[in-house]
Short mmCIF file of C-alpha atoms in Angstrom, two decimals:
data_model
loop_
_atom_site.label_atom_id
_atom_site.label_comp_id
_atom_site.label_asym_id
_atom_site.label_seq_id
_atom_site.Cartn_x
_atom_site.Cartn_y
_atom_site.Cartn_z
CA UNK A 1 0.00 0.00 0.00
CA UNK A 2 1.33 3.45 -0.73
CA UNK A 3 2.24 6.11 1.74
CA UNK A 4 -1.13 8.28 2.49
CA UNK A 5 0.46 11.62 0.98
CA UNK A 6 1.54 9.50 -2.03
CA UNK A 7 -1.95 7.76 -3.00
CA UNK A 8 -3.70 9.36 -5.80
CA UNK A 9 -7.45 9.64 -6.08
CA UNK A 10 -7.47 6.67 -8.60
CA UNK A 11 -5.27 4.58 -5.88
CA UNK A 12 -8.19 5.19 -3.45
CA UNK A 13 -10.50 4.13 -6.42
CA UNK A 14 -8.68 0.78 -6.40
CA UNK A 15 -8.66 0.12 -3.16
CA UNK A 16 -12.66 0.87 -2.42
CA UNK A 17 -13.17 -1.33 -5.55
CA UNK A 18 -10.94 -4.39 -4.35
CA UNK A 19 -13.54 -4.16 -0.75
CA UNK A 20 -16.97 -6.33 -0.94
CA UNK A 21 -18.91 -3.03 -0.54
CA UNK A 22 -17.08 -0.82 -3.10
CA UNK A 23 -19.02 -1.86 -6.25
CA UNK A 24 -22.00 -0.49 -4.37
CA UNK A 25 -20.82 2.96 -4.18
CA UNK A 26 -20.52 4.12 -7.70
CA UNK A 27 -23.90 2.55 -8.86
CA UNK A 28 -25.56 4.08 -5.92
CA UNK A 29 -24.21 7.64 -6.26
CA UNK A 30 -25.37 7.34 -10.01
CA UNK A 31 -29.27 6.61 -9.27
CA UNK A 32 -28.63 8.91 -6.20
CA UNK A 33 -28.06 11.93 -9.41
CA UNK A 34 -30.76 10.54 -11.58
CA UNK A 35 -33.81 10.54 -9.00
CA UNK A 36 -32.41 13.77 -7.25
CA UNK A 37 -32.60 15.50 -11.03
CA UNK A 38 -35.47 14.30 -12.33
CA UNK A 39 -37.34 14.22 -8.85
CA UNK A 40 -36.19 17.48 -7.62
CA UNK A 41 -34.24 19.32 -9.73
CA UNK A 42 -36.53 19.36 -12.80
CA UNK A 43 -39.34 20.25 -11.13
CA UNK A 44 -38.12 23.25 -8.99
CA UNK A 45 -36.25 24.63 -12.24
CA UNK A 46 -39.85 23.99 -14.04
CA UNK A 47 -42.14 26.02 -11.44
CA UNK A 48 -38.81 29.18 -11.29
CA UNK A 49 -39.27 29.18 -14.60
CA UNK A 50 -42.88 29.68 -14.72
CA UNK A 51 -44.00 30.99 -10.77
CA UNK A 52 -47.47 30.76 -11.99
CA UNK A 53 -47.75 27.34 -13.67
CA UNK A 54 -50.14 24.98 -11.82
CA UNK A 55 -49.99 20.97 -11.25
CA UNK A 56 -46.33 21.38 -10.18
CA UNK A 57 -45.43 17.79 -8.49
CA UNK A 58 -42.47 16.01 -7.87
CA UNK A 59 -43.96 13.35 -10.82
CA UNK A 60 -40.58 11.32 -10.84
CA UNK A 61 -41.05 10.34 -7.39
CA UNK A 62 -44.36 9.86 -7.34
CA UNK A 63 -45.41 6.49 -5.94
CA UNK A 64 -47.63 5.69 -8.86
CA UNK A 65 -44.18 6.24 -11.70
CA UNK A 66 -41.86 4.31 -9.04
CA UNK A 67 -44.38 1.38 -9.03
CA UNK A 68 -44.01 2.00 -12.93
CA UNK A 69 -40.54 2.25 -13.14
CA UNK A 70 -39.77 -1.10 -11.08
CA UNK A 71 -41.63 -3.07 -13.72
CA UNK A 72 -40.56 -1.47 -16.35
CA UNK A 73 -36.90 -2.23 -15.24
CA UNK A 74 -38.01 -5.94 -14.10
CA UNK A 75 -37.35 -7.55 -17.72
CA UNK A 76 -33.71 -5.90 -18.23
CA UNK A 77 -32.99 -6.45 -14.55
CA UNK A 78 -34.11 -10.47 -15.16
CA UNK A 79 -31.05 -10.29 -18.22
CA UNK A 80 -28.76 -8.29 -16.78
CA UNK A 81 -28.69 -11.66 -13.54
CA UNK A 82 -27.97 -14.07 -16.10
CA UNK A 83 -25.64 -11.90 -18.35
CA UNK A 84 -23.96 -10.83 -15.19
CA UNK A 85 -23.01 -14.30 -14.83
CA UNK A 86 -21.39 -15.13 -18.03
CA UNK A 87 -19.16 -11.34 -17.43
CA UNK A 88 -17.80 -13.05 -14.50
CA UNK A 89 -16.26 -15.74 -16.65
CA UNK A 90 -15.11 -12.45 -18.50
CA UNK A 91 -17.05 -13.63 -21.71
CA UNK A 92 -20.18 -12.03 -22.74
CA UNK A 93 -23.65 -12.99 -24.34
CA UNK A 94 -25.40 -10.98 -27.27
CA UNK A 95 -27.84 -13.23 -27.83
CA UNK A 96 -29.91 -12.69 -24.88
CA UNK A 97 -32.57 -10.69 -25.79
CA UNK A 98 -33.20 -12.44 -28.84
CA UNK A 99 -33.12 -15.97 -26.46
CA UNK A 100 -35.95 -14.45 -24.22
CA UNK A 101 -37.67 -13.40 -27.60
CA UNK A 102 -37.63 -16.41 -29.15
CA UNK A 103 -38.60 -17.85 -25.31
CA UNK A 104 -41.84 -15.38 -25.21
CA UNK A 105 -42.67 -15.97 -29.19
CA UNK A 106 -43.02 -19.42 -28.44
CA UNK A 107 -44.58 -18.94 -25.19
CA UNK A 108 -47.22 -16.96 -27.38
CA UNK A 109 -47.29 -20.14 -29.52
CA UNK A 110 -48.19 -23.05 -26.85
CA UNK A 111 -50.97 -20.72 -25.04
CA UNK A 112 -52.70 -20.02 -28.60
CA UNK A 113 -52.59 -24.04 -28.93
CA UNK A 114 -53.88 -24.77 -25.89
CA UNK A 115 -51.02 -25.33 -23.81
CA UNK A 116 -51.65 -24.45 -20.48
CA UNK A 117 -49.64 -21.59 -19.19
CA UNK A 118 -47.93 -23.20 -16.79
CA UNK A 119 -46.52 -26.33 -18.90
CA UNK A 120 -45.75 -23.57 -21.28
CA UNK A 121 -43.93 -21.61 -19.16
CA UNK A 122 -41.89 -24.55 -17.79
CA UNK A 123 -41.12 -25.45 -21.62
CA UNK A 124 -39.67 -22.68 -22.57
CA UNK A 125 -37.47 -22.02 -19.30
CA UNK A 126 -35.64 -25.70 -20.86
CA UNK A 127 -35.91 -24.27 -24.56
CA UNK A 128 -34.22 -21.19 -23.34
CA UNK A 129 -31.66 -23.69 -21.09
CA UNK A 130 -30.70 -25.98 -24.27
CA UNK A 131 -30.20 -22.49 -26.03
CA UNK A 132 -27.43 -21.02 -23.85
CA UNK A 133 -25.98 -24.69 -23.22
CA UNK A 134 -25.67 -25.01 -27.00
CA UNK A 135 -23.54 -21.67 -27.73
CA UNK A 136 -21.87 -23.02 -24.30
CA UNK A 137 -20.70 -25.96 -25.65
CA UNK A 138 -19.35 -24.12 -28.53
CA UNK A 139 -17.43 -21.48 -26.52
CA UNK A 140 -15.89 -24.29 -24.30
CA UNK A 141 -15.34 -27.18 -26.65
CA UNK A 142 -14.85 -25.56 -30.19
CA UNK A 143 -13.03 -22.73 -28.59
CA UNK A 144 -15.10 -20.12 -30.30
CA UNK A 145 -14.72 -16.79 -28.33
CA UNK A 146 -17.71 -16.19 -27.13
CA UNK A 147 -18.22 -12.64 -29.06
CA UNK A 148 -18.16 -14.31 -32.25
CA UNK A 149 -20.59 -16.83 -31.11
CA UNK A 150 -23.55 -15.18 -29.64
CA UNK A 151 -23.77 -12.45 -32.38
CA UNK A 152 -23.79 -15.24 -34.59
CA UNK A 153 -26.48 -16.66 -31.87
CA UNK A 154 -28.30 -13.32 -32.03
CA UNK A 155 -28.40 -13.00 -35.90
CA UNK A 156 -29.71 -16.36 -36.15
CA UNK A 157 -31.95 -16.32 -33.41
CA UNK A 158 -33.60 -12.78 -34.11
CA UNK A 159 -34.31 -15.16 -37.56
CA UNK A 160 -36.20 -17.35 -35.74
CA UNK A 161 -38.11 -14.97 -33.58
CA UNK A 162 -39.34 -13.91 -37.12
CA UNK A 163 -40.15 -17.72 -38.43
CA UNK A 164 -42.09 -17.96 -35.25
CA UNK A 165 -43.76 -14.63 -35.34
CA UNK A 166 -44.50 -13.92 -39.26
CA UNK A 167 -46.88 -10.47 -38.34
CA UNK A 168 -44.46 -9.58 -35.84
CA UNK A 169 -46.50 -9.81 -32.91
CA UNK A 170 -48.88 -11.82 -30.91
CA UNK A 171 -51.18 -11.43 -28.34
CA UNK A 172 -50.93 -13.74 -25.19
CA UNK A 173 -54.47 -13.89 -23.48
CA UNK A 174 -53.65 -16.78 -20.98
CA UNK A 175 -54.82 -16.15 -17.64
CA UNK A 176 -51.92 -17.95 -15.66
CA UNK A 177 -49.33 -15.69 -17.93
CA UNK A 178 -50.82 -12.73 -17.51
CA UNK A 179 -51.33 -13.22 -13.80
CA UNK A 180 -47.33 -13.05 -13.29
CA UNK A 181 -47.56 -9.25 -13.67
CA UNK A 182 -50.96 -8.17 -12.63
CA UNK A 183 -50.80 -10.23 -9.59
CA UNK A 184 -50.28 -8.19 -6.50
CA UNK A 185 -49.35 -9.56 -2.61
CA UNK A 186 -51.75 -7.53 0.32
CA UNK A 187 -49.82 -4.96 1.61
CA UNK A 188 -49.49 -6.65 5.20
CA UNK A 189 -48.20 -9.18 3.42
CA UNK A 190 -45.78 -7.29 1.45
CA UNK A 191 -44.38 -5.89 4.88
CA UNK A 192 -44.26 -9.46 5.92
CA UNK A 193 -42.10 -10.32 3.12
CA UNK A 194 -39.18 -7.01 3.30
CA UNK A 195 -39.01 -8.07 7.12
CA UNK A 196 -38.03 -12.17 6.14
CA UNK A 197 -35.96 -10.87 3.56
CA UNK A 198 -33.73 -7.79 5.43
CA UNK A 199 -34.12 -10.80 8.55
CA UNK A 200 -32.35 -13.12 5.64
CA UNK A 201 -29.87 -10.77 4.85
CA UNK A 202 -28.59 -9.64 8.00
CA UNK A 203 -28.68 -14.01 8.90
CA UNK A 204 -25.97 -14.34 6.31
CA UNK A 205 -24.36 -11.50 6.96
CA UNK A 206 -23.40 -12.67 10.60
CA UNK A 207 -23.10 -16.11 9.32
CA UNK A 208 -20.11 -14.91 6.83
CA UNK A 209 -18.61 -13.14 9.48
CA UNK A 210 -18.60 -16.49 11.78
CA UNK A 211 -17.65 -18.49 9.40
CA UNK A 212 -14.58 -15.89 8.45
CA UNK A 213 -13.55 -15.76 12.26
CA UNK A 214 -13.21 -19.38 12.26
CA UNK A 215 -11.13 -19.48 9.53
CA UNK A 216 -9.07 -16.94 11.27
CA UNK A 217 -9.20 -14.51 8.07
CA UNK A 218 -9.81 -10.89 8.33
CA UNK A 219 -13.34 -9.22 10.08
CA UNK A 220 -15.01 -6.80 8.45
CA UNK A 221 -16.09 -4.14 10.80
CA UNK A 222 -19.41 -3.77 12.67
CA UNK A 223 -19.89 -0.65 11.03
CA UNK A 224 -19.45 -1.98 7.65
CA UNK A 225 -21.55 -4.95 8.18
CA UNK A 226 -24.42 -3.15 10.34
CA UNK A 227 -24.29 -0.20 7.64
CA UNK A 228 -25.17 -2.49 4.96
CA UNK A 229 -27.97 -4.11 6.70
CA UNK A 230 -29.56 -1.06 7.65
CA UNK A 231 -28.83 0.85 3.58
CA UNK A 232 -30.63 -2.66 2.70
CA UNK A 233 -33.95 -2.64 5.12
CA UNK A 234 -34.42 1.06 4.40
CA UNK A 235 -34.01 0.42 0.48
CA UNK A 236 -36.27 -2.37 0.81
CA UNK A 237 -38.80 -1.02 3.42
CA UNK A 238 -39.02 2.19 0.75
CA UNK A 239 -39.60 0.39 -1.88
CA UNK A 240 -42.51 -2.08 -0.64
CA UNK A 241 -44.24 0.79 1.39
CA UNK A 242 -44.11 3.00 -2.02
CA UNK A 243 -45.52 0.41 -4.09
CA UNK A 244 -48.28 -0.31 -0.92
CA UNK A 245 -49.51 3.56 -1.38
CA UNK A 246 -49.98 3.19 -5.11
CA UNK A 247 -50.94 -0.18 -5.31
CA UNK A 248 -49.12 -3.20 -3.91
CA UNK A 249 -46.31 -5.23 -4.35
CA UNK A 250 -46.41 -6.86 -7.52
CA UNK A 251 -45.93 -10.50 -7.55
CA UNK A 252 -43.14 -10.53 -10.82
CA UNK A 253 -41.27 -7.98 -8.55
CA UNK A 254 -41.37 -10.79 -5.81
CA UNK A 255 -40.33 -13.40 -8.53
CA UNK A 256 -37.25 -11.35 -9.73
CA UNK A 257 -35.82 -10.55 -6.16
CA UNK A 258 -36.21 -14.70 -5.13
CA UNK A 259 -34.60 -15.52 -8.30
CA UNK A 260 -31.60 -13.20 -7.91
CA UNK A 261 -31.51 -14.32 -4.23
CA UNK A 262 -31.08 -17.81 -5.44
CA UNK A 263 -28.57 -16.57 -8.27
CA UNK A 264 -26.74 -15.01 -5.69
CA UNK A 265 -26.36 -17.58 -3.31
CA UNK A 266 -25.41 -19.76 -5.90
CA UNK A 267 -22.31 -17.44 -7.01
CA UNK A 268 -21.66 -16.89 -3.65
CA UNK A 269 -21.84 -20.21 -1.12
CA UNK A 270 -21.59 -22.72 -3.32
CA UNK A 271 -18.80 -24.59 -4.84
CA UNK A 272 -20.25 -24.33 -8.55
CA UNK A 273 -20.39 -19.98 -7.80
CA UNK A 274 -17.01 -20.26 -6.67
CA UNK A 275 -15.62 -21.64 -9.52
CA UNK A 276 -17.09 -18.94 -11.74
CA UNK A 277 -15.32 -16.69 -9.96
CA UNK A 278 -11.92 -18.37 -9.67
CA UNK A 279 -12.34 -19.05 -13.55
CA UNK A 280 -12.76 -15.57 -14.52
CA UNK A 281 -9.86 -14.45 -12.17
CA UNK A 282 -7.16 -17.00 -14.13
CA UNK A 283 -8.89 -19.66 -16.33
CA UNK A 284 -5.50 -21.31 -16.46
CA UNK A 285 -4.63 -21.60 -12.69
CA UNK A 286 -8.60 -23.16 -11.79
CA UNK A 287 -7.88 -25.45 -14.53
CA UNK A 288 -4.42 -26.87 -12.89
CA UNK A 289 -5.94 -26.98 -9.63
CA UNK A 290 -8.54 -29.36 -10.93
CA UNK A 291 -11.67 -27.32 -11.69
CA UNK A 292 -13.74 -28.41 -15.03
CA UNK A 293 -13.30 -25.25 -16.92
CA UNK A 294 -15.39 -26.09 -20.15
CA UNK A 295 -18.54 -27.50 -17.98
CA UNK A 296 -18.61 -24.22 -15.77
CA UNK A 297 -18.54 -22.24 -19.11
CA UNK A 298 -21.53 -24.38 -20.64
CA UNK A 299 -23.47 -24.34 -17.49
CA UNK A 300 -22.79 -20.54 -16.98
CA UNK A 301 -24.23 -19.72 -20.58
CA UNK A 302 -27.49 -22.58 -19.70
CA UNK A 303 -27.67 -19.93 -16.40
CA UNK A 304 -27.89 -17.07 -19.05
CA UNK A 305 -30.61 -19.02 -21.54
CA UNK A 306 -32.72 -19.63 -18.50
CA UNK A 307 -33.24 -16.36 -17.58
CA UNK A 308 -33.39 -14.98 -20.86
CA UNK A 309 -36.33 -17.44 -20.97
CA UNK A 310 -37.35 -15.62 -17.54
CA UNK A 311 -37.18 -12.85 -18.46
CA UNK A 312 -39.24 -13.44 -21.97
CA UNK A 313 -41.93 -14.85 -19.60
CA UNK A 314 -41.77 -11.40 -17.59
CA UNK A 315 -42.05 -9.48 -20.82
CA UNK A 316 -44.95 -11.63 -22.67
CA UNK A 317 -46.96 -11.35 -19.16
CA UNK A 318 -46.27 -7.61 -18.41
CA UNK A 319 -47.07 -6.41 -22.15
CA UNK A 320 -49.70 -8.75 -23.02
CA UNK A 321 -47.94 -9.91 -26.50
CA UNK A 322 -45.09 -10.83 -28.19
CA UNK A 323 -43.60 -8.52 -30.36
CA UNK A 324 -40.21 -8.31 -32.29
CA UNK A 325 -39.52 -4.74 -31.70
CA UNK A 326 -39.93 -5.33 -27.97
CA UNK A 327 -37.42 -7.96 -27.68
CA UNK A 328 -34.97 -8.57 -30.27
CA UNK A 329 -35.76 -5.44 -31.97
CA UNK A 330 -34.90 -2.70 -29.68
CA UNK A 331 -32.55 -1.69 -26.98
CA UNK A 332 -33.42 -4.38 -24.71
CA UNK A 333 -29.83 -5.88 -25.09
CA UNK A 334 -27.61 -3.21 -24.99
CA UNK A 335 -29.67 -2.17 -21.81
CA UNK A 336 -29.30 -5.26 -19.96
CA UNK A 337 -25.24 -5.69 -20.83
CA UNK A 338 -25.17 -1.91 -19.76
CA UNK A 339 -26.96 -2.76 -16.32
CA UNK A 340 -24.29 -5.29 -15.65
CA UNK A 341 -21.61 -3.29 -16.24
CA UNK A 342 -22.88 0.26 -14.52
CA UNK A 343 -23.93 -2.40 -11.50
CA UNK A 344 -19.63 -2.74 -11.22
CA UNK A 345 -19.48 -6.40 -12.74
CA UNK A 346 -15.91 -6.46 -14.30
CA UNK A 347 -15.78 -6.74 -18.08
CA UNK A 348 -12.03 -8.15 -17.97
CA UNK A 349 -14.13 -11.22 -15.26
CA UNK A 350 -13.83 -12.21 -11.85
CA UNK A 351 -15.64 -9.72 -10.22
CA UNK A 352 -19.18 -8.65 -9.96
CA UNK A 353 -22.36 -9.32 -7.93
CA UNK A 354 -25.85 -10.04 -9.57
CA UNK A 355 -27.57 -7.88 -6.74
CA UNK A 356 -25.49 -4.90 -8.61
CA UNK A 357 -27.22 -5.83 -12.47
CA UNK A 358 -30.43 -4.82 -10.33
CA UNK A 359 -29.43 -1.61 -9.10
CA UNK A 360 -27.79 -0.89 -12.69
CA UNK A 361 -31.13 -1.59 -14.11
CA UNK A 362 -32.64 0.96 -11.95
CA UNK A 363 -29.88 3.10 -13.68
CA UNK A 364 -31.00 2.50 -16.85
CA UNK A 365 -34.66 2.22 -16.50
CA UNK A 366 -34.84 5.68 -14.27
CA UNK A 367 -32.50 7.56 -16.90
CA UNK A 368 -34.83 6.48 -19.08
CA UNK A 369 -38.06 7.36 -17.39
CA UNK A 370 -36.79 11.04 -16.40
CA UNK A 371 -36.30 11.90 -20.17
CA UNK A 372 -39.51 10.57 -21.33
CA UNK A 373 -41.31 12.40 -18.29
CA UNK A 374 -38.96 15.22 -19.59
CA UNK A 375 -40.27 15.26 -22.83
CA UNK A 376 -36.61 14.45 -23.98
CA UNK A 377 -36.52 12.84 -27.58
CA UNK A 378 -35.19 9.16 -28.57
CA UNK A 379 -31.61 10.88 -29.89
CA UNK A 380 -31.15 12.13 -26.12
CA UNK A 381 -32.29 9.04 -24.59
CA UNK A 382 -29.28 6.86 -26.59
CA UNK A 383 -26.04 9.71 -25.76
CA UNK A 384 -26.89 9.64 -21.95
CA UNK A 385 -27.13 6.07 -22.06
CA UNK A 386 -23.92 5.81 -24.20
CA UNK A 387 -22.44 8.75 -22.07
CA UNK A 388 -23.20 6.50 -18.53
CA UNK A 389 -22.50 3.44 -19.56
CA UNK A 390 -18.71 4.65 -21.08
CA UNK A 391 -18.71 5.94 -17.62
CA UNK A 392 -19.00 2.74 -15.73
CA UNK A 393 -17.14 0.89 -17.97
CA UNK A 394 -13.95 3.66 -17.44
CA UNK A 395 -14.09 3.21 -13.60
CA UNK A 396 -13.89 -0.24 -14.09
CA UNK A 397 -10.95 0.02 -16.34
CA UNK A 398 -9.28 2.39 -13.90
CA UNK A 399 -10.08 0.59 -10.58
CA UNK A 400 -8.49 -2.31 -11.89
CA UNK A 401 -5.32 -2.99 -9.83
CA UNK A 402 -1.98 -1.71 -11.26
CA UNK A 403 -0.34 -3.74 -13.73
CA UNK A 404 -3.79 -6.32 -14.50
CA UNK A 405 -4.58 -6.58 -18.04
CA UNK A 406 -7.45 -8.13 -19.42
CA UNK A 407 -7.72 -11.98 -19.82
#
């Protein structure tokens, strides 16, 4: 470590970035701008512009556009998990989005047959599985990098979305898919739920700290630890009671948190996540030491089909059809990667949490939502995403420690 008058502001960078909590810190500062802009800022400079103007309101923060906002985010959130995985490898995916349209086209497909909803959901979560596994299997065993081979997967699959979808969009009617996003949970309920989850977290928050005092390895401190529990309940308390005042919690909210909770404790406690990470840190040192390199890569990119096929589901249930434009079409893709990245997962692998892809989605999805309430046009909309996401990706370039270089 250098000298305290010799450390530089990007030395201090490193070293918050090397800590467990230091990829929270630039992703939270950045929604921190966003919702203070376009839920304070804006509206003050609006009503000194024009003293007299009536209907005035803080509309950004209003709990009827944050109930909005999470489900508009809850699709590129459900990506950004999975792709968040495959960035820890240090690889990427580009075929997602086309994977969960191709999942939600065919999702639209069964239902109009008569599938019922659920089969047909469970279907194309394993369609969506085999689809990852198979551009896996070429990254790991061909030795394909894995750029080449999901833009070839999104070409061709953005070709299928089409075979399956001729008019370019369908209209899903089935009662058990729709009810994923226009379910809600009671507001008690809802309460019930933050308090099991902030009790969950703060359970494996002492646990890791037991289990690191055993192992004689460095504690972090109480402050650190109790600071993070409490940042978490009051996020999460916030957010439920919000939603409760507008509506209620919506059950596809509830569906995206349990599945990143699972995603997360599977990259985190078990031996499988653990290997993910130790293979993105030096592929060729986890393969001397006996770890099955080319089965974590194809199971990593099956992680990624799955919830691309999630994540379709989401989208087909929220929207009420299937359409091209929505999926494989638009800026779904480039949204989710960016939520990844701006969440502090490490483009050069190893680092990276999937908790993070959420809070980067937020980043995304509230940019987004303050220029449309801003009446800012599509142009605008793609340089501050550009402009952010270059951002992230350069303080994850310079936080790198000295002398790394990319894999």
């Amino acid at each position: 470590m250098l000298p305290e008058t010799n450390r530089t502001i990007v030395d201090r960078l490193r070293e918050l970035r090397q800590t467990r909590f230091g990829a929270f810190v630039p992703v939270l500062l950045a929604l921190a701008a966003i919702w203070f802009y376009f839920g304070v800022a804006v509206p003050l400079w609006d009503f000194w512009s024009d003293p007299d103007a009536t209907g005035i309101r803080f509309i950004f923060l209003s709990p009827r556009n944050i109930y909005n906002l999470f489900m508009q985010s809850a699709v590129i959130a459900t990506l950004a998990v999975g792709i968040t995985i495959v960035l820890l490898l240090g690889d990427i995916d580009l075929s997602a989005a086309a994977t969960a349209g191709v999942c939600a086209a065919l999702l639209g497909v069964l239902v109009l047959a008569g599938v019922p909803g659920w089969l047909a959901c469970l279907i194309v979560m394993g369609v969506g599985i085999v689809m990852g596994a198979a551009q896996g299997l070429l990254v790991a065993y061909v030795g394909i990098p894995s750029f080449v081979v999901t833009l070839a997967g999104l070409l061709g699959y953005q070709g299928l979305m089409q075979k399956i979808l001729p008019t370019g969009n369908l209209n899903i009617g089935d009662p058990f898919v729709r009810s994923i996003a226009r379910v809600l949970i009671p507001d008690f309920w809802g309460l019930v739920l933050a308090t099991a989850l902030v009790a969950f977290v703060t359970a494996l928050a002492l646990r890791r700290q037991a289990r690191r005092k055993a192992r004689g390895l460095e504690l972090d401190s109480g402050l650190a630890i109790w600071g993070q529990v409490a940042f978490f309940a009051v996020l999460v308390y916030a957010a439920v009671i919000t939603m409760n005042s507008y509506r209620s919690l919506p059950l596809m909210i509830l569906l995206l948190v349990a599945l990143t909770a699972l995603v997360g404790w599977v990259t985190t406690s078990t031996p499988f996540g653990r290997s993910i990470f130790a293979v993105g840190g030096n592929a060729e040192s986890a393969r001397r030491v006996g770890m099955n390199v080319k089965r974590i890569r194809v199971a990593a990119f099956g992680i990624v089909g799955l919830m691309a096929a999630i994540g379709g589901i989401f989208g087909a249930s929220r929207f009420g059809s299937v359409s091209y434009t929505a999926f494989a079409g638009g800026s779904l893709l480039l949204e989710s990667i960016g939520a990844a990245v701006i969440g502090g997962t490490s483009l050069f692998g190893g680092r990276g949490s999937v908790w993070n892809a959420i809070l980067g989605a937020l980043v995304i999805g509230s940019l987004g939502n303050g220029l449309d309430l801003s009446g800012a046009s599509a142009a605008d909309k793609l340089m501050f995403s550009g402009a952010i996401l270059i951002l992230a990706v350069a303080i994850d370039s310079i936080s790198r420690p000295a002398g790394g270089s990319p894999r």
